[in-house]
Amino acid sequence: MAKILDGKALAQEIRDELKIQIQNWINIGNRAPSLRCIIVGDDPASHTYVKNKIKAALDCGIEAQTLKYEATLSEEELLKVIKDLNADKNVDGILIQLPLPGDINERKACNAVAPEKDVDGFHITNAGQLFLDMPTIVPATALAVIEMLKRFKIETHGRNAVVVGRSKNVGMPIAVMLHSDAKHENGLGMDATVTICHRYTPQEQLEMYCRNADIIITATGVAKLIKAHMVKPGATVLDVGITRITTAEGKTKLVGDVDYDEVIKVAGAITPVPGGVGPMTVAMLMQNTFQAAQRSRKLQ
Ligand code: NAD
Ligand code: L34
C-alpha cells in the first residue's frame, strides 16, 4: 500500500510556520500583510475556495477581505477595481478567483494586476520570469506540488516525470519547474525528465508514458483517468484534479483524476482528494502573500 501524502496536515504545518514568521514581522513594526480576493458571480466551488483562503489568511495573521461582485460586472468595472487595489498602499496581494463568468477576458484581468501584488503568479511578467528560471511569484497550485515533493523528500533529480494536463495556470508551471535546472537562479528547478500529456495524447500513449514515470502529476479534472495498470509499482502520484460527483445517495463528493482505491495498491506514495494538493494550494497562497508584503516593504 502506498504512503498517503497528507496535504492537509502539511498545509497546517506550513501555516503554523507562517503564523510565527508573520507575528515576528509585525512585532518589529510592520503592518500585517494584506490580501484582497475578488470573486465575480455565484459559482459555489469558487466561493468555497475563496472562503478557505480568507480563513487561512486570518488564521496566520494576514489581513484579508473578499470583494464580491454580481456576474453582471463588466470588464471595465473589474479593471477599475483592480486599478484601485494596485494603487492602495495597504494592499500587498490581489487575487482574482477564476473562472470569471460572462465575457470578461481573464488574460486581460490577470495582466491588469500589478505584478508585485500578483500573488497568483498569473501576470505575464511573473509567468515569463518562471519560464526563464528567474525569481518570481509562482502560481500557488504549482508551488504546492513542488513543495510537497520537497517536504515529502521525493527524489526528482534525473527521474522521469509525467504531467497530465497542460493548462497555463496549473499543468505548465508544474512542468516548467519539474524539468528546470536546480542550479539556476530561482532555485525552483527539479531536474526531472518531463513528459507533458494532454487531451489529444492517445490513450495508449498516455498509459505508456505514465507507466514509465517515477512521478505522475495529474491535473485534468477527468475523474478516474489514471488507473492502477498505468502506474509503475512504487511511483509517486500527485493528484491535482478535483471533480464534484453526486453519489447514489444523492450526496456531493470530491474525487481526483486518480482511481484512488486501486492506485493506492500499486503506487509508492499518493495524495488523497480531498486533503491533498487543495489545502497546500491555500497554504502556498499565504506564503506568496507574505513574501509580496516583505518585498514591498523592502522597496519603501
Ligand atoms: P483546464 O480545464 O484548464 O485544463 C485541463 C487539462 O487537462 C487540459 O490541458 C487538457 O488538455 C487536459 N485533459 C483533459 N482531458 C484529458 C484526458 N482525457 N487525458 C489527458 N489530458 C486531458 O483545468 P485546470 O485549471 O488545469 O485544472 C485541472 C484540474 O485541477 C481541475 O479538476 C481543477 O478543478 C483542478 N484544480 C485543482 C487545484 C488544487 O489546488 N487542487 C487547483 C487548480 C485546479
Ligand atoms: N485565481 N483561481 C485563482 N487562483 C487559484 O489558485 C485558483 N484555484 C483553482 C480555481 N480557481 C483559482 C484554487 O485556489 C482551484 N483552487 C482550489 C483552492 C482550494 C481548494 C481546491 C482548489 C481546496 O481547499 N480543496 C479542498 C476541498 C475544498 C472543498 O471542500 O471543496 C481539498 O481538500 O482538496
Short mmCIF file of C-alpha atoms and ligand atoms in Angstrom, two decimals:
data_model
loop_
_atom_site.label_atom_id
_atom_site.label_comp_id
_atom_site.label_asym_id
_atom_site.label_seq_id
_atom_site.Cartn_x
_atom_site.Cartn_y
_atom_site.Cartn_z
CA MET A 1 0.00 0.00 0.00
CA ALA A 2 1.23 3.48 -0.90
CA LYS A 3 2.23 6.06 1.68
CA ILE A 4 -0.51 8.70 1.85
CA LEU A 5 0.91 12.20 1.36
CA ASP A 6 -1.28 14.17 3.75
CA GLY A 7 -1.59 17.62 2.19
CA LYS A 8 -3.97 18.84 4.85
CA ALA A 9 -1.53 18.15 7.69
CA LEU A 10 1.44 19.54 5.76
CA ALA A 11 -0.55 22.68 4.89
CA GLN A 12 -1.35 23.18 8.57
CA GLU A 13 2.33 22.81 9.44
CA ILE A 14 3.29 25.44 6.85
CA ARG A 15 0.52 27.77 8.02
CA ASP A 16 1.75 27.42 11.61
CA GLU A 17 5.29 28.28 10.49
CA LEU A 18 4.00 31.30 8.57
CA LYS A 19 1.94 32.45 11.54
CA ILE A 20 5.09 32.70 13.67
CA GLN A 21 7.07 34.44 10.92
CA ILE A 22 4.26 36.94 10.33
CA GLN A 23 3.91 37.63 14.06
CA ASN A 24 7.67 38.32 14.26
CA TRP A 25 7.41 40.63 11.26
CA ILE A 26 4.57 42.57 12.86
CA ASN A 27 6.47 42.70 16.19
CA ILE A 28 9.31 44.61 14.52
CA GLY A 29 6.93 47.35 13.45
CA ASN A 30 5.38 46.24 10.16
CA ARG A 31 1.67 46.26 9.49
CA ALA A 32 0.05 42.87 8.84
CA PRO A 33 0.35 41.56 5.27
CA SER A 34 -2.91 42.11 3.41
CA LEU A 35 -4.79 40.17 0.76
CA ARG A 36 -7.82 41.01 -1.40
CA CYS A 37 -9.76 38.22 -3.13
CA ILE A 38 -12.03 39.30 -5.97
CA ILE A 39 -14.88 36.93 -6.74
CA VAL A 40 -17.38 37.52 -9.53
CA GLY A 41 -20.65 35.56 -9.78
CA ASP A 42 -22.04 32.75 -7.64
CA ASP A 43 -20.16 29.58 -8.57
CA PRO A 44 -20.38 27.51 -5.33
CA ALA A 45 -16.96 25.84 -5.69
CA SER A 46 -15.26 29.21 -6.23
CA HIS A 47 -16.98 30.58 -3.13
CA THR A 48 -15.78 27.57 -1.09
CA TYR A 49 -12.20 28.05 -2.28
CA VAL A 50 -12.21 31.78 -1.52
CA LYS A 51 -13.69 31.13 1.93
CA ASN A 52 -10.88 28.64 2.60
CA LYS A 53 -8.33 31.25 1.52
CA ILE A 54 -9.75 34.04 3.70
CA LYS A 55 -9.97 31.74 6.72
CA ALA A 56 -6.36 30.57 6.25
CA ALA A 57 -5.21 34.18 5.84
CA LEU A 58 -6.88 35.38 9.03
CA ASP A 59 -5.60 32.30 10.90
CA CYS A 60 -1.99 33.11 10.07
CA GLY A 61 -2.20 36.85 10.71
CA ILE A 62 -2.84 38.15 7.19
CA GLU A 63 -5.47 40.88 6.94
CA ALA A 64 -7.88 39.60 4.28
CA GLN A 65 -11.09 40.67 2.60
CA THR A 66 -13.29 39.29 -0.17
CA LEU A 67 -14.63 41.69 -2.77
CA LYS A 68 -17.81 40.07 -4.12
CA TYR A 69 -19.49 41.14 -7.37
CA GLU A 70 -22.54 40.03 -9.34
CA ALA A 71 -21.95 38.02 -12.51
CA THR A 72 -23.16 41.10 -14.41
CA LEU A 73 -19.97 43.03 -13.52
CA SER A 74 -18.44 44.38 -16.73
CA GLU A 75 -14.82 44.00 -17.72
CA GLU A 76 -14.37 47.76 -17.46
CA GLU A 77 -15.73 47.77 -13.89
CA LEU A 78 -13.47 44.87 -12.89
CA LEU A 79 -10.42 46.62 -14.35
CA LYS A 80 -11.30 49.71 -12.28
CA VAL A 81 -11.49 47.60 -9.08
CA ILE A 82 -8.06 46.14 -9.87
CA LYS A 83 -6.61 49.57 -10.63
CA ASP A 84 -7.77 50.90 -7.26
CA LEU A 85 -6.27 47.91 -5.41
CA ASN A 86 -2.99 48.34 -7.32
CA ALA A 87 -2.84 51.94 -6.06
CA ASP A 88 -3.77 51.05 -2.46
CA LYS A 89 -0.60 51.09 -0.33
CA ASN A 90 -2.34 48.98 2.30
CA VAL A 91 -2.82 46.04 -0.08
CA ASP A 92 0.02 43.56 -0.70
CA GLY A 93 -1.73 40.78 -2.59
CA ILE A 94 -4.56 40.71 -5.14
CA LEU A 95 -6.25 37.53 -6.33
CA ILE A 96 -8.99 37.25 -8.96
CA GLN A 97 -10.70 33.91 -8.45
CA LEU A 98 -11.06 32.07 -11.76
CA PRO A 99 -13.05 31.21 -13.78
CA LEU A 100 -14.65 34.61 -14.40
CA PRO A 101 -18.22 34.49 -15.66
CA GLY A 102 -19.53 36.16 -18.80
CA ASP A 103 -17.46 37.98 -21.36
CA ILE A 104 -14.66 39.19 -19.12
CA ASN A 105 -11.28 38.45 -20.67
CA GLU A 106 -9.35 36.54 -17.98
CA ARG A 107 -5.96 37.26 -19.52
CA LYS A 108 -6.70 41.00 -19.56
CA ALA A 109 -7.82 40.85 -15.91
CA CYS A 110 -4.71 38.92 -14.78
CA ASN A 111 -2.42 41.30 -16.65
CA ALA A 112 -4.13 44.29 -15.02
CA VAL A 113 -2.89 43.27 -11.56
CA ALA A 114 0.39 44.95 -10.55
CA PRO A 115 2.98 42.14 -10.98
CA GLU A 116 4.38 42.67 -7.46
CA LYS A 117 0.86 42.21 -5.99
CA ASP A 118 0.00 39.25 -8.26
CA VAL A 119 0.06 36.54 -5.57
CA ASP A 120 -1.47 34.08 -8.06
CA GLY A 121 1.54 34.42 -10.35
CA PHE A 122 -0.78 34.72 -13.37
CA HIS A 123 0.56 38.05 -14.70
CA ILE A 124 2.50 37.81 -17.97
CA THR A 125 5.64 39.13 -16.20
CA ASN A 126 5.55 36.52 -13.44
CA ALA A 127 4.78 33.71 -15.92
CA GLY A 128 7.65 34.89 -18.14
CA GLN A 129 10.08 35.05 -15.23
CA LEU A 130 9.17 31.49 -14.22
CA PHE A 131 9.79 30.33 -17.79
CA LEU A 132 13.27 31.95 -17.63
CA ASP A 133 14.18 30.41 -14.22
CA MET A 134 14.16 33.87 -12.64
CA PRO A 135 12.91 34.64 -9.13
CA THR A 136 9.16 35.31 -9.43
CA ILE A 137 5.76 34.70 -7.89
CA VAL A 138 4.80 31.11 -8.72
CA PRO A 139 1.13 30.02 -9.08
CA ALA A 140 0.05 28.53 -5.75
CA THR A 141 -1.10 25.15 -7.09
CA ALA A 142 2.16 24.53 -8.94
CA LEU A 143 4.12 25.65 -5.90
CA ALA A 144 2.00 23.28 -3.78
CA VAL A 145 3.06 20.33 -5.93
CA ILE A 146 6.75 21.29 -5.81
CA GLU A 147 6.64 21.93 -2.05
CA MET A 148 5.02 18.52 -1.47
CA LEU A 149 7.75 16.78 -3.48
CA LYS A 150 10.40 18.61 -1.45
CA ARG A 151 8.88 18.21 2.01
CA PHE A 152 7.98 14.55 1.48
CA LYS A 153 11.52 14.03 0.12
CA ILE A 154 10.51 12.58 -3.25
CA GLU A 155 13.66 12.39 -5.40
CA THR A 156 13.19 14.16 -8.76
CA HIS A 157 16.78 14.66 -9.98
CA GLY A 158 17.20 12.58 -13.15
CA ARG A 159 13.84 10.85 -12.64
CA ASN A 160 11.05 10.50 -15.20
CA ALA A 161 8.01 12.63 -14.52
CA VAL A 162 4.71 12.88 -16.40
CA VAL A 163 2.47 15.91 -16.11
CA VAL A 164 -1.04 15.16 -17.33
CA GLY A 165 -2.71 18.46 -18.25
CA ARG A 166 -1.13 21.47 -19.94
CA SER A 167 -3.15 24.45 -18.68
CA LYS A 168 -1.22 27.71 -18.34
CA ASN A 169 -2.20 28.10 -14.66
CA VAL A 170 -1.59 24.55 -13.45
CA GLY A 171 0.00 21.90 -15.70
CA MET A 172 2.50 24.13 -17.48
CA PRO A 173 4.06 25.84 -14.45
CA ILE A 174 4.40 22.41 -12.79
CA ALA A 175 6.14 21.03 -15.90
CA VAL A 176 8.38 24.11 -16.10
CA MET A 177 9.71 23.67 -12.54
CA LEU A 178 9.98 19.88 -12.74
CA HIS A 179 12.22 19.93 -15.81
CA SER A 180 14.29 23.02 -14.91
CA ASP A 181 17.87 23.09 -13.67
CA ALA A 182 18.00 23.10 -9.86
CA LYS A 183 21.22 25.15 -10.04
CA HIS A 184 19.54 28.04 -11.80
CA GLU A 185 18.88 31.40 -10.21
CA ASN A 186 15.41 30.90 -8.71
CA GLY A 187 16.15 27.56 -7.03
CA LEU A 188 12.85 26.11 -8.21
CA GLY A 189 14.16 23.56 -10.71
CA MET A 190 13.73 19.86 -10.00
CA ASP A 191 15.99 18.30 -12.69
CA ALA A 192 13.44 15.69 -13.83
CA THR A 193 12.87 14.49 -17.39
CA VAL A 194 9.33 15.62 -18.11
CA THR A 195 6.64 14.42 -20.49
CA ILE A 196 3.52 16.54 -20.86
CA CYS A 197 0.32 14.71 -21.80
CA HIS A 198 -2.99 16.36 -22.67
CA ARG A 199 -6.44 15.75 -24.10
CA TYR A 200 -5.03 14.80 -27.53
CA THR A 201 -2.47 12.33 -26.19
CA PRO A 202 -3.79 8.97 -27.46
CA GLN A 203 -4.92 6.73 -24.58
CA GLU A 204 -2.27 4.05 -25.26
CA GLN A 205 0.46 6.74 -25.29
CA LEU A 206 -0.83 8.21 -22.02
CA GLU A 207 -0.68 4.72 -20.50
CA MET A 208 2.84 4.14 -21.83
CA TYR A 209 4.24 7.46 -20.57
CA CYS A 210 2.57 7.09 -17.18
CA ARG A 211 3.83 3.53 -16.74
CA ASN A 212 7.37 4.73 -17.41
CA ALA A 213 7.14 7.56 -14.87
CA ASP A 214 8.65 7.66 -11.40
CA ILE A 215 6.38 10.62 -10.65
CA ILE A 216 2.91 11.29 -12.07
CA ILE A 217 1.30 14.69 -11.57
CA THR A 218 -2.21 14.85 -12.92
CA ALA A 219 -4.31 18.00 -13.38
CA THR A 220 -7.16 17.37 -15.81
CA GLY A 221 -10.49 17.26 -13.99
CA VAL A 222 -11.23 13.88 -15.62
CA ALA A 223 -12.36 11.59 -12.78
CA LYS A 224 -10.54 8.23 -12.54
CA LEU A 225 -8.39 8.94 -15.62
CA ILE A 226 -5.31 7.37 -14.01
CA LYS A 227 -5.87 3.67 -13.36
CA ALA A 228 -3.70 1.15 -11.49
CA HIS A 229 -2.33 -0.53 -14.65
CA MET A 230 -0.95 2.87 -15.77
CA VAL A 231 1.22 3.28 -12.67
CA LYS A 232 4.71 1.85 -12.23
CA PRO A 233 4.91 -0.04 -8.89
CA GLY A 234 6.38 2.30 -6.28
CA ALA A 235 5.80 5.51 -8.29
CA THR A 236 4.70 8.76 -6.65
CA VAL A 237 1.27 10.04 -7.74
CA LEU A 238 0.17 13.62 -7.04
CA ASP A 239 -3.46 14.30 -7.89
CA VAL A 240 -4.36 17.94 -8.54
CA GLY A 241 -7.71 17.22 -10.20
CA ILE A 242 -10.98 17.94 -8.45
CA THR A 243 -14.35 16.77 -9.78
CA ARG A 244 -17.62 17.06 -7.88
CA ILE A 245 -19.77 13.97 -8.29
CA THR A 246 -23.17 13.05 -6.88
CA THR A 247 -23.25 9.66 -5.16
CA ALA A 248 -26.09 7.14 -5.39
CA GLU A 249 -27.30 8.51 -2.03
CA GLY A 250 -27.53 11.99 -3.58
CA LYS A 251 -24.52 13.41 -1.70
CA THR A 252 -21.82 15.57 -3.31
CA LYS A 253 -18.37 14.04 -3.22
CA LEU A 254 -14.99 15.30 -4.42
CA VAL A 255 -12.87 12.97 -6.49
CA GLY A 256 -9.50 13.41 -8.14
CA ASP A 257 -8.09 12.33 -11.52
CA VAL A 258 -6.77 9.13 -9.96
CA ASP A 259 -8.66 5.89 -9.36
CA TYR A 260 -7.52 6.20 -5.75
CA ASP A 261 -8.73 2.90 -4.26
CA GLU A 262 -6.93 0.89 -6.96
CA VAL A 263 -3.83 3.06 -7.49
CA ILE A 264 -3.05 3.13 -3.75
CA LYS A 265 -2.29 -0.61 -4.01
CA VAL A 266 0.41 -0.03 -6.67
CA ALA A 267 1.93 3.39 -6.03
CA GLY A 268 4.71 4.15 -3.55
CA ALA A 269 3.13 7.41 -2.44
CA ILE A 270 -0.15 9.12 -3.29
CA THR A 271 -2.11 12.28 -2.46
CA PRO A 272 -5.77 11.96 -1.50
CA VAL A 273 -8.63 14.14 -2.82
CA PRO A 274 -9.79 15.99 -0.80
CA GLY A 275 -6.95 16.62 1.65
CA GLY A 276 -4.05 16.56 -0.82
CA VAL A 277 -2.94 19.34 -3.15
CA GLY A 278 -6.02 21.56 -2.45
CA PRO A 279 -5.15 22.61 1.12
CA MET A 280 -1.49 23.01 0.09
CA THR A 281 -2.58 25.46 -2.65
CA VAL A 282 -4.18 27.60 0.03
CA ALA A 283 -1.04 27.46 2.21
CA MET A 284 1.18 28.46 -0.73
CA LEU A 285 -1.06 31.46 -1.42
CA MET A 286 -0.40 32.57 2.16
CA GLN A 287 3.34 32.20 1.58
CA ASN A 288 3.12 34.22 -1.65
CA THR A 289 1.18 36.97 0.13
CA PHE A 290 3.68 37.23 2.99
CA GLN A 291 6.58 37.34 0.51
CA ALA A 292 4.83 40.08 -1.51
CA ALA A 293 4.43 42.10 1.69
CA GLN A 294 8.10 41.63 2.60
CA ARG A 295 9.31 42.67 -0.87
CA SER A 296 7.05 45.71 -0.92
CA ARG A 297 8.38 46.88 2.47
CA LYS A 298 11.97 46.50 1.23
CA LEU A 299 11.21 48.79 -1.70
CA GLN A 300 9.80 51.57 0.50
P1 NAD B 1 -8.15 23.07 -17.53
O1 NAD B 1 -9.50 22.62 -17.95
O2 NAD B 1 -7.67 24.42 -17.88
O3 NAD B 1 -7.08 22.03 -18.11
C1 NAD B 1 -7.30 20.67 -18.14
C2 NAD B 1 -6.16 19.99 -18.87
O4 NAD B 1 -6.38 18.60 -18.88
C3 NAD B 1 -6.00 20.43 -20.32
O5 NAD B 1 -4.66 20.79 -20.56
C4 NAD B 1 -6.41 19.20 -21.13
O6 NAD B 1 -5.68 19.08 -22.33
C5 NAD B 1 -6.12 18.08 -20.16
N1 NAD B 1 -7.00 16.92 -20.40
C6 NAD B 1 -8.36 16.92 -20.50
N2 NAD B 1 -8.81 15.67 -20.71
C7 NAD B 1 -7.72 14.86 -20.76
C8 NAD B 1 -7.53 13.48 -20.97
N3 NAD B 1 -8.58 12.66 -21.18
N4 NAD B 1 -6.28 12.99 -20.94
C9 NAD B 1 -5.23 13.80 -20.73
N5 NAD B 1 -5.35 15.15 -20.53
C10 NAD B 1 -6.57 15.65 -20.54
O7 NAD B 1 -8.08 22.83 -15.96
P2 NAD B 1 -7.01 23.31 -14.85
O8 NAD B 1 -7.33 24.67 -14.40
O9 NAD B 1 -5.65 22.99 -15.31
O10 NAD B 1 -7.42 22.33 -13.67
C11 NAD B 1 -7.31 20.93 -13.82
C12 NAD B 1 -7.98 20.22 -12.65
O11 NAD B 1 -7.31 20.58 -11.44
C13 NAD B 1 -9.44 20.57 -12.42
O12 NAD B 1 -10.09 19.44 -11.93
C14 NAD B 1 -9.38 21.65 -11.35
O13 NAD B 1 -10.56 21.70 -10.59
C15 NAD B 1 -8.23 21.16 -10.53
N6 NAD B 1 -7.51 22.20 -9.78
C16 NAD B 1 -7.17 21.89 -8.52
C17 NAD B 1 -6.42 22.77 -7.78
C18 NAD B 1 -5.98 22.38 -6.41
O14 NAD B 1 -5.47 23.20 -5.70
N7 NAD B 1 -6.11 21.12 -6.03
C19 NAD B 1 -6.04 23.99 -8.32
C20 NAD B 1 -6.38 24.28 -9.64
C21 NAD B 1 -7.11 23.35 -10.36
N1 L34 B 2 -7.17 32.91 -9.32
N2 L34 B 2 -8.35 30.94 -9.30
C1 L34 B 2 -7.27 31.64 -8.93
N3 L34 B 2 -6.27 31.09 -8.20
C2 L34 B 2 -6.35 29.80 -7.80
O1 L34 B 2 -5.33 29.25 -7.12
C3 L34 B 2 -7.49 29.05 -8.13
N4 L34 B 2 -7.70 27.76 -7.71
C4 L34 B 2 -8.47 26.83 -8.56
C5 L34 B 2 -9.73 27.53 -9.01
N5 L34 B 2 -9.55 28.92 -9.34
C6 L34 B 2 -8.48 29.66 -8.93
C7 L34 B 2 -7.76 27.36 -6.43
O2 L34 B 2 -7.35 28.02 -5.49
C8 L34 B 2 -8.77 25.70 -7.62
N6 L34 B 2 -8.30 26.13 -6.33
C9 L34 B 2 -8.50 25.42 -5.13
C10 L34 B 2 -8.37 26.02 -3.87
C11 L34 B 2 -8.62 25.31 -2.71
C12 L34 B 2 -9.00 24.01 -2.79
C13 L34 B 2 -9.13 23.41 -4.02
C14 L34 B 2 -8.87 24.10 -5.18
C15 L34 B 2 -9.31 23.28 -1.51
O3 L34 B 2 -9.29 23.86 -0.46
N7 L34 B 2 -9.65 21.99 -1.62
C16 L34 B 2 -10.02 21.15 -0.52
C17 L34 B 2 -11.51 20.84 -0.51
C18 L34 B 2 -12.38 22.02 -0.69
C19 L34 B 2 -13.85 21.64 -0.81
O4 L34 B 2 -14.39 21.10 0.16
O5 L34 B 2 -14.45 21.88 -1.88
C20 L34 B 2 -9.29 19.82 -0.65
O6 L34 B 2 -9.13 19.15 0.36
O7 L34 B 2 -8.90 19.46 -1.77
#
